[in-house]
Coordinates of C-alpha atoms in Angstrom, one line a residue:
X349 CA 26.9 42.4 -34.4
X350 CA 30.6 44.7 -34.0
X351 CA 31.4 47.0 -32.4
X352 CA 29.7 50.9 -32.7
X353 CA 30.1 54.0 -31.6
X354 CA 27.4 56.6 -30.4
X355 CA 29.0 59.9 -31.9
X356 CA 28.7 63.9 -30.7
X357 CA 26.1 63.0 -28.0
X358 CA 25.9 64.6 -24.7
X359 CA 27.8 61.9 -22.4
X360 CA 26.5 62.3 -19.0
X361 CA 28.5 60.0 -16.2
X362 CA 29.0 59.7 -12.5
X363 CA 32.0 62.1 -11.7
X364 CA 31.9 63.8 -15.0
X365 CA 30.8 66.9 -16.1
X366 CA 27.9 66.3 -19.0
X367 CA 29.9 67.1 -22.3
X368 CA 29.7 66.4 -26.0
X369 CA 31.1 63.0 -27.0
X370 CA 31.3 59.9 -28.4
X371 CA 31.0 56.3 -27.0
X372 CA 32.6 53.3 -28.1
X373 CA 30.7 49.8 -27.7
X374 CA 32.5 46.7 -28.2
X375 CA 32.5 43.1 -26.8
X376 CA 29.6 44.2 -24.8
X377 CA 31.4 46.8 -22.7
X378 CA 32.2 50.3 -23.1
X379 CA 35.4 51.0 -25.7
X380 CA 37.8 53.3 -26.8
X381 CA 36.4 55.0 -29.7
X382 CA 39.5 54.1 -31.7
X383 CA 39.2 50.7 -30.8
X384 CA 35.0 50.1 -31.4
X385 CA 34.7 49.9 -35.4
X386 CA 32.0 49.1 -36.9
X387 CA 28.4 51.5 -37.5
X388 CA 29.2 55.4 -36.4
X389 CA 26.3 57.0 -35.5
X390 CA 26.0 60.5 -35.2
X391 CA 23.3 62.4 -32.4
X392 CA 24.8 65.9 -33.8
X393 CA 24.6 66.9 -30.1
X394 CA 21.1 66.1 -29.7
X395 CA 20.5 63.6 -27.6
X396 CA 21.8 63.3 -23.8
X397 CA 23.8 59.7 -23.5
X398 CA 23.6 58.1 -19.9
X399 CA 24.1 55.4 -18.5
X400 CA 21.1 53.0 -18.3
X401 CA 18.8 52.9 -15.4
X402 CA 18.9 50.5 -12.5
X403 CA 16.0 49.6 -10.4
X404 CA 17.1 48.2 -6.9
X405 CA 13.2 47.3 -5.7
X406 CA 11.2 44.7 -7.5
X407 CA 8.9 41.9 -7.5
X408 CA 8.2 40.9 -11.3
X409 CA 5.5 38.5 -10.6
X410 CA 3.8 41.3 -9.0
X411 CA 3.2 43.6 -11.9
X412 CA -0.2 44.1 -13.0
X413 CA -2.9 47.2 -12.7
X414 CA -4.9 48.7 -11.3
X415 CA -2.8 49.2 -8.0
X416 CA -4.3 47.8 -4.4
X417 CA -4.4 50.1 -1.7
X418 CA -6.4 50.6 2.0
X419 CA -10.0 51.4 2.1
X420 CA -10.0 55.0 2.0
X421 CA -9.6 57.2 4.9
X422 CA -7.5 54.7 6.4
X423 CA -4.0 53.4 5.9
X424 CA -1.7 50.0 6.7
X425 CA 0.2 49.7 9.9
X426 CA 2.1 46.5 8.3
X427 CA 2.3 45.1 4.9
X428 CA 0.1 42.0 5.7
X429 CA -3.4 43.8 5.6
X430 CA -2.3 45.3 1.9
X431 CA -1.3 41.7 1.0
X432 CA -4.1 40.5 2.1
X433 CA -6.1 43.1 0.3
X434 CA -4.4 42.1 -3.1
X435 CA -4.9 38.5 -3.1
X436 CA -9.1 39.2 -2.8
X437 CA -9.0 41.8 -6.0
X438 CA -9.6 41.8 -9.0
X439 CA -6.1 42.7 -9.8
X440 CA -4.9 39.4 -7.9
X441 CA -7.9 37.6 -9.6
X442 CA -6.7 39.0 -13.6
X443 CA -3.2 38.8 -13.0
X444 CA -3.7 35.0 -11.7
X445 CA -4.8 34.4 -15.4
X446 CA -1.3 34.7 -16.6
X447 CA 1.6 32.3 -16.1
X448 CA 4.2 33.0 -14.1
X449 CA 6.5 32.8 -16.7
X450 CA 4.5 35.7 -18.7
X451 CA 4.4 38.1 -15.7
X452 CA 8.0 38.2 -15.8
X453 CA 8.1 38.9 -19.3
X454 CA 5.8 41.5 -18.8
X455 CA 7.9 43.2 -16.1
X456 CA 10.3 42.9 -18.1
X457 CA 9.1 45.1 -20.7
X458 CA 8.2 47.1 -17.6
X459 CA 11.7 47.7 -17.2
X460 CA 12.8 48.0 -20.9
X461 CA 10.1 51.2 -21.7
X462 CA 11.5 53.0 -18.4
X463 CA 15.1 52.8 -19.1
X464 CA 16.1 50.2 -17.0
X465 CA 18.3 47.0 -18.0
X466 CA 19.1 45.9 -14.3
X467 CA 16.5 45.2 -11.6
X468 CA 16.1 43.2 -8.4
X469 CA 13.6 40.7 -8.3
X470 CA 12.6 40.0 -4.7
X471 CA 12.0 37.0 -4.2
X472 CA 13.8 33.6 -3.3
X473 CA 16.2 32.1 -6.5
X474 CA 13.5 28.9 -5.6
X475 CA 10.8 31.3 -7.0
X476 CA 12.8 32.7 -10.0
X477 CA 16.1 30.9 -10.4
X478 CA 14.8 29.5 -13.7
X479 CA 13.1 32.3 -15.0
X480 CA 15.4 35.3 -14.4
X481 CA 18.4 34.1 -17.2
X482 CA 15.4 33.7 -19.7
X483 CA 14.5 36.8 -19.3
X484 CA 15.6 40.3 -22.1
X485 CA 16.8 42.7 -19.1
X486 CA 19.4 41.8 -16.6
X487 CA 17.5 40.3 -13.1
X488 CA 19.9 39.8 -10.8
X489 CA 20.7 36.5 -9.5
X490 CA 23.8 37.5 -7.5
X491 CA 22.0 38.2 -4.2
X492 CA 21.4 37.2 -0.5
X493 CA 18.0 38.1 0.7
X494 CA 15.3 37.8 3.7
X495 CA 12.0 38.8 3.2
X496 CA 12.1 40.9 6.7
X497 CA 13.3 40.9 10.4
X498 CA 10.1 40.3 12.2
X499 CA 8.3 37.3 13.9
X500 CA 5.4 37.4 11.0
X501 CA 8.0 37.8 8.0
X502 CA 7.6 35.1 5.2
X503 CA 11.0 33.3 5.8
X504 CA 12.6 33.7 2.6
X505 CA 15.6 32.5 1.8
X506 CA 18.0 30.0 4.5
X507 CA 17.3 32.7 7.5
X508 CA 18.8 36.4 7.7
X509 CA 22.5 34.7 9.2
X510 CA 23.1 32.0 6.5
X511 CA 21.8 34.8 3.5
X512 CA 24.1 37.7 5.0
X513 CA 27.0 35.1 5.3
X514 CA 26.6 34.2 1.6
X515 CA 26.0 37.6 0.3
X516 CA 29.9 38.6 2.2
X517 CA 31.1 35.7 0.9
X518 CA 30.7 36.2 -2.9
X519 CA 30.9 39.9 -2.9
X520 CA 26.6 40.4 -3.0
X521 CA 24.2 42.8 -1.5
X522 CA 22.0 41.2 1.2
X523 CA 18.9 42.6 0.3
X524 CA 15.4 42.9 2.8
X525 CA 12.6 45.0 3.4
X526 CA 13.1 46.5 6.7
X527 CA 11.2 49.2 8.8
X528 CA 8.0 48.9 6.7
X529 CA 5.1 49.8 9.1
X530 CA 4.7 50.8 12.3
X531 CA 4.3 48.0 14.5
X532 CA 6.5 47.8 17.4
X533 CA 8.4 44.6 15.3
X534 CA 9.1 47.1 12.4
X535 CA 10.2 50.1 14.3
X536 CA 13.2 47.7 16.0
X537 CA 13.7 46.2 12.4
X538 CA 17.3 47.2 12.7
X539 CA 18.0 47.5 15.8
X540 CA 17.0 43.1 15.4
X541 CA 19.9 43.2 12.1
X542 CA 22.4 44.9 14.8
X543 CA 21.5 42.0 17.3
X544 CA 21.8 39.4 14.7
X545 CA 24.9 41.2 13.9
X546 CA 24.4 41.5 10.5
X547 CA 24.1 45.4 9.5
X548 CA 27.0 46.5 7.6
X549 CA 28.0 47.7 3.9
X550 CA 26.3 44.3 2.0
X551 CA 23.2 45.2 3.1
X552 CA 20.3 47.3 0.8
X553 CA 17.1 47.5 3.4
X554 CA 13.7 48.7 1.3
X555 CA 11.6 51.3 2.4
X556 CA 12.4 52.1 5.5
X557 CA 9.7 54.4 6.6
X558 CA 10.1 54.0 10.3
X559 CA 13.7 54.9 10.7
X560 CA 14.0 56.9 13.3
X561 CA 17.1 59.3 13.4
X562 CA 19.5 57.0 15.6
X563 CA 18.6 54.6 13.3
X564 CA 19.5 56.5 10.2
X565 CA 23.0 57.9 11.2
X566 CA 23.7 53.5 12.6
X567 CA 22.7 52.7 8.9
X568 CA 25.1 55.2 7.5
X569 CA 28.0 54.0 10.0
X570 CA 27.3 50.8 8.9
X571 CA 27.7 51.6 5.1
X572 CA 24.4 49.8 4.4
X573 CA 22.3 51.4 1.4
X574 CA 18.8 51.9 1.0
X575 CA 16.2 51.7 -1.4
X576 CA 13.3 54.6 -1.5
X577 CA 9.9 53.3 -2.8
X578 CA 7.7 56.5 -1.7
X579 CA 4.8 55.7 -4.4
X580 CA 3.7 52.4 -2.7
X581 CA 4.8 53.8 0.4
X582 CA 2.3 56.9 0.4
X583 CA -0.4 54.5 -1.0
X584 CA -0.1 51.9 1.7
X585 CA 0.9 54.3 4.9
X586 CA 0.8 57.4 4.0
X587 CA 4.0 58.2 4.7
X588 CA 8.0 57.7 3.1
X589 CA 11.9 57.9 4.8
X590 CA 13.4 60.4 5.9
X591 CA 14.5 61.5 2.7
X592 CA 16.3 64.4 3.4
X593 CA 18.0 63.3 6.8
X594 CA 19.5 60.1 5.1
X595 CA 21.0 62.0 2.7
X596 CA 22.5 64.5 5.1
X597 CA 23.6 61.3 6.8
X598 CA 25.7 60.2 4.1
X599 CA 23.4 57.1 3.2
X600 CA 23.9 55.3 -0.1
X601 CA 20.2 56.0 -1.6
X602 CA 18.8 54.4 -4.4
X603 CA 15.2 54.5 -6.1
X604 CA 13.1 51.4 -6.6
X605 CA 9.4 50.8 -7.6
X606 CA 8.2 48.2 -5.6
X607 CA 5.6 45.9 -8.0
X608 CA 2.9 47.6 -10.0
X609 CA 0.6 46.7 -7.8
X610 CA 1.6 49.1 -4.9
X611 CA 3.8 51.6 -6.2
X612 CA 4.3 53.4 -10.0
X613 CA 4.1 52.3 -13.5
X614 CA 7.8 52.3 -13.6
X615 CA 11.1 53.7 -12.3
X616 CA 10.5 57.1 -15.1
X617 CA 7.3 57.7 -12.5
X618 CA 8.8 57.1 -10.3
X619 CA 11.7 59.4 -10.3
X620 CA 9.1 62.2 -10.8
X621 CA 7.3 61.6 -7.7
X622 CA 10.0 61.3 -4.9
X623 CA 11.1 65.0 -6.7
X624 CA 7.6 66.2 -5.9
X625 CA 7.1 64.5 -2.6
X626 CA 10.3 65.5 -1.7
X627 CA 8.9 69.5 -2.6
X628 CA 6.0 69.0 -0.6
X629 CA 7.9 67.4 2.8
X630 CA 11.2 70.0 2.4
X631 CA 9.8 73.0 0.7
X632 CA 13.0 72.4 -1.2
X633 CA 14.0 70.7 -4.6
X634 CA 15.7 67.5 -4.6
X635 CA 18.8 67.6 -7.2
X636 CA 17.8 65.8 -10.1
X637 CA 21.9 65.3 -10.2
X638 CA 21.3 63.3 -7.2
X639 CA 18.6 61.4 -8.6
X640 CA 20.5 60.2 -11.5
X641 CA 23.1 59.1 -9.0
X642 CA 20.4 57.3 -7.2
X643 CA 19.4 55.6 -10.4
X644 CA 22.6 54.9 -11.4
X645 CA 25.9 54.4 -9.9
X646 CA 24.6 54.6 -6.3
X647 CA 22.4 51.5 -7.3
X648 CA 25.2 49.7 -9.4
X649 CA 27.3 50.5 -5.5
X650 CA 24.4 48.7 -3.3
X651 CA 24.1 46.0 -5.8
X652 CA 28.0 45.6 -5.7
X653 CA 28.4 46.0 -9.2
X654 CA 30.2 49.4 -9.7
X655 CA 33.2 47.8 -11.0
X656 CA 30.9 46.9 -14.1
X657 CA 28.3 49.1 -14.0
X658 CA 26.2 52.5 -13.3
X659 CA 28.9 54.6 -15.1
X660 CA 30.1 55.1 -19.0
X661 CA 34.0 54.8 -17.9
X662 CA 35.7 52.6 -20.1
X663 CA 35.6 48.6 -19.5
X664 CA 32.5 48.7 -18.0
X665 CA 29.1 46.8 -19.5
X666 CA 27.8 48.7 -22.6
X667 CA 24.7 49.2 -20.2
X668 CA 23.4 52.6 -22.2
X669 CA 20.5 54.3 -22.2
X670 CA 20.1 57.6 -25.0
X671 CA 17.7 59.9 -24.3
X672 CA 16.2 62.7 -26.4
X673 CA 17.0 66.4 -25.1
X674 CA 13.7 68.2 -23.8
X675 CA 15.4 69.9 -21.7
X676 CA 19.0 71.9 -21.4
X677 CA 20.4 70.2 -18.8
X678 CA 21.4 67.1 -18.7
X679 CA 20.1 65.8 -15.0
X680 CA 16.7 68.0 -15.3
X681 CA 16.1 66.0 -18.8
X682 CA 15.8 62.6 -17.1
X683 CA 14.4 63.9 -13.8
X684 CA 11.1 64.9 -16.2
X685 CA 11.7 62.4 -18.7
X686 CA 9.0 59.9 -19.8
X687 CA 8.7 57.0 -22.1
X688 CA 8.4 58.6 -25.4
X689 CA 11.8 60.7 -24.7
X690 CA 13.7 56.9 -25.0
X691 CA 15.5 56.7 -28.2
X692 CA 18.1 53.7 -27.4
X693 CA 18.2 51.4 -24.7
X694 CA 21.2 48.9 -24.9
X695 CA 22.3 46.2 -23.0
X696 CA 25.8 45.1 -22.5
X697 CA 26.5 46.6 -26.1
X698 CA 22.8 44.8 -27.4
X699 CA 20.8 47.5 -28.4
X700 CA 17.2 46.1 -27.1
X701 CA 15.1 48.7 -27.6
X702 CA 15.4 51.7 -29.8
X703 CA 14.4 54.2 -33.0
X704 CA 14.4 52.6 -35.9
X705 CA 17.0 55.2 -36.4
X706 CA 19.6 52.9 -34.7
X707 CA 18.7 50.2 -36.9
X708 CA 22.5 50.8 -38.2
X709 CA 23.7 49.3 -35.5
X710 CA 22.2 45.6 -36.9
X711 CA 23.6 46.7 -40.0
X712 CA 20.5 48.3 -41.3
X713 CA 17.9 45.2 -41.1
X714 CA 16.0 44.3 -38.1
X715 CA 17.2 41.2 -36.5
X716 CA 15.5 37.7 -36.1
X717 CA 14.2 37.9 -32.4
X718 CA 13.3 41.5 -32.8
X719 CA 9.9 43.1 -33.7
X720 CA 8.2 46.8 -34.5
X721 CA 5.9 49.0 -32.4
X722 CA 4.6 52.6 -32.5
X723 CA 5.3 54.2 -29.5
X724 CA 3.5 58.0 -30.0
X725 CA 4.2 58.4 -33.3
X726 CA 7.4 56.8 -33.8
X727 CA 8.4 53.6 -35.2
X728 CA 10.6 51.7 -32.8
X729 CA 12.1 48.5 -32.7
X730 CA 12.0 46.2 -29.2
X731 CA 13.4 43.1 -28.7
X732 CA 10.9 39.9 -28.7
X733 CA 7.4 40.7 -29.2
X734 CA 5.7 42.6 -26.5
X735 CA 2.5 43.6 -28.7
X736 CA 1.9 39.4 -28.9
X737 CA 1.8 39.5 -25.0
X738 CA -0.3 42.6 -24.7
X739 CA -2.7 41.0 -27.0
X740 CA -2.4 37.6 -25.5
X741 CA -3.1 39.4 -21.8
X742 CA -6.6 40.9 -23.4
X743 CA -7.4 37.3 -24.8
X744 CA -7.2 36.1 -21.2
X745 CA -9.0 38.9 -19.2
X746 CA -11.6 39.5 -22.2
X747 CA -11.7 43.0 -22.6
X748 CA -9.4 45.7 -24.1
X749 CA -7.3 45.5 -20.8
X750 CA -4.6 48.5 -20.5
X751 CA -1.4 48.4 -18.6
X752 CA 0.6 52.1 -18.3
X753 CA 3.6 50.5 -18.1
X754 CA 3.1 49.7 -22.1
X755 CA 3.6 53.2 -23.7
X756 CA 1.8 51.4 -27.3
X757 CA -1.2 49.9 -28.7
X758 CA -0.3 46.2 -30.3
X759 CA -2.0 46.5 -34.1
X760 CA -5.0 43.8 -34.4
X761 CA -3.3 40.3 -35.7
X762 CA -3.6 40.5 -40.2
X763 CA -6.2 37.6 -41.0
X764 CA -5.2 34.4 -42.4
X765 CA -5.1 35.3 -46.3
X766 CA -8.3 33.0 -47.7
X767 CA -7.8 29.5 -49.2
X768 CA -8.7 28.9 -52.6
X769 CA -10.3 26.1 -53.9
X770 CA -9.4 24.9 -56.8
X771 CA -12.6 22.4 -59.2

């Protein structure tokens, strides 16, 4: 495949104003027009071009519906009673039915219909190590991580020292859940990262829900970032961060989902509720220009990849994601936006999902490796073949199972044409 270029779209960047463009692709990163060649495709000012979506909280072995929440009436003080909850459901119980090679294809199609091309995986690189450079989407490898600070945590990882020492070392985040529940262990979660003396700019802390306010302004001296998760957060506690008092703190925020089996379908859903959440706590909108730079370079900073990603500047990964324009403006139209308003999603200059529209870009053929689906009424083109695994997860579970995340129905496998005999 050469180079392309996305023509008279609505280019919409960190530290740009949203304005009608083009966008060179070549070599996998973003190129000078001029210098992209190949396939010009022209949006004729219809469609908003961003880049594509990064989603700092995930487990991909943990996707799989129906959520698993407290009884209700009641709610979690840790996260041990909601894990222990999952793993006697029937969620637990279907989703044990798949490998665990096929749950992280399936996230990863999770990722793919929201947008998303980059995503954390937590868990330790002995759980996914093999899996995650299999995989169509970009799951991080490049990544220190504990699984929290307290006595009962699940040790991940060569202990919080040795991780955070890596992570410094090679330029990663140091990633761990941190402050989630309300147990005397989880409302000194950093005050025990301070003591260990590892709180500074590597580290990306998940949920945080029992920051108090000394604690928020130490994270923000400290540079650290933070990932937001309020849908599995309000299922499981009943209660998110400090939204608005980390962001008057100067924290780096960033959105992610948590699995499927806590939080939201995907990070599309997810955006949408921390806006309305955020409504009901403040009484106030939260900017949906913030948002994107939640979901976008503010992610690409705590992962330590803004050199290469989160932004359309020049030289950076062809990490794109096009968008259809339901609304005027460019920051409300992805703060609403669901998975039918996805037209393109490419990554590093490999379109992976798209209309069949974009087909151009293959030169007009779908590739080998590539397969068609319907998603509402449009033909679309996705790379491997999700409706296979859709129809293979209904095999295993016996009935016509249905996972949100999947915004199609796979089309019943064409019999076997008949044999002829031949006297």
């Amino acid at each position: 495949m050469s180079g392309y270029v996305l023509k008279n779209g609505i280019v919409v960047t960190s530290g740009k104003q949203p304005h009608t463009g083009s966008v060179g692709v070549s070599g996998g990163k973003i190129a000078p027009v001029y210098a992209a060649g190949g396939a010009v495709l022209d949006l004729q000012g219809n469609y908003f071009v961003y880049p594509s979506l990064i989603n700092t909280h995930d487990h991909l072995q943990g996707n799989y519906r129906p959520p698993i929440g407290p009884k209700e009436g009641t709610f979690y003080l840790t996260w041990q009673p909601w894990d222990a909850d999952l793993k006697s459901s029937a969620t637990f119980a279907e989703r044990s039915k798949l490998s665990r090679e096929e749950l992280y294809l399936l996230s990863s199609y999770k990722c793919i219909f929201s947008g998303v091309t980059t995503v954390n995986d937590h868990f330790p690189h002995a759980i996914n190590g093999k899996i995650l450079p299999t995989l169509p989407i970009r799951a991080i490898l490049e990544y220190g991580l504990a699984h929290e600070t307290t006595s009962y945590d699940l040790k991940w990882g060569d202990g919080v020292k040795e991780e955070h020492a890596k992570a410094v070392r090679n330029n990663w985040p140091f990633i761990t859940h941190l402050s989630e529940g309300f147990d005397e262990e989880s409302m000194r979660s950093l005050k025990s990262m301070e003591e260990l003396g590892v709180l500074d700019n590597h580290c990306l802390f998940v949920h945080c829900i029992a920051f108090s306010d000394e604690d928020i302004k130490t994270a923000a001296r400290a540079g650290a970032s933070v990932s937001l998760c309020p849908s599995s957060n309000m299922l499981m506690f009943n209660v998110t961060a400090k939204i608005r008092k980390m962001i008057d703190a100067g924290l780096n925020l960033t959105i992610g989902t948590d699995s499927s089996a806590s939080g939201p379908a995907n990070l599309l859903e997810e955006i949408r509720t921390i806006r309305r959440l955020y409504q009901t706590m403040y009484g106030e909108d939260l900017s949906p220009k913030k948002i994107f730079e939640m979901v976008t370079i503010n992610s690409a900073k705590a992962f330590w990849m803004q050199d290469r990603a989160g932004s359309l500047d020049e030289g950076k990964l062809g990490d794109i994601l096009v968008m259809r324009a339901s609304k005027d403006d460019a920051y409300e139209n992805l703060a609403c936006a669901l998975m039918e308003d996805i037209e393109l999603l490419v990554l590093e200059g490999k379109p992976i999902y798209g209309h069949e529209r974009f087909l151009d870009i293959f030169g007009g053929t779908l590739p080998q490796g590539y397969t068609e689906i319907t998603v509402g009424d449009r033909p679309m083109f996705v790379v491997g073949d999700p409706a296979a695994l859709y129809r293979e997860i209904r095999r295993r579970t016996g009935f016509k199972k249905t996972l949100d995340f999947l915004p199609f129905e796979p089309s019943p496998l064409e019999p076997a044409p008949a044999v002829k005999e031949f006297v």
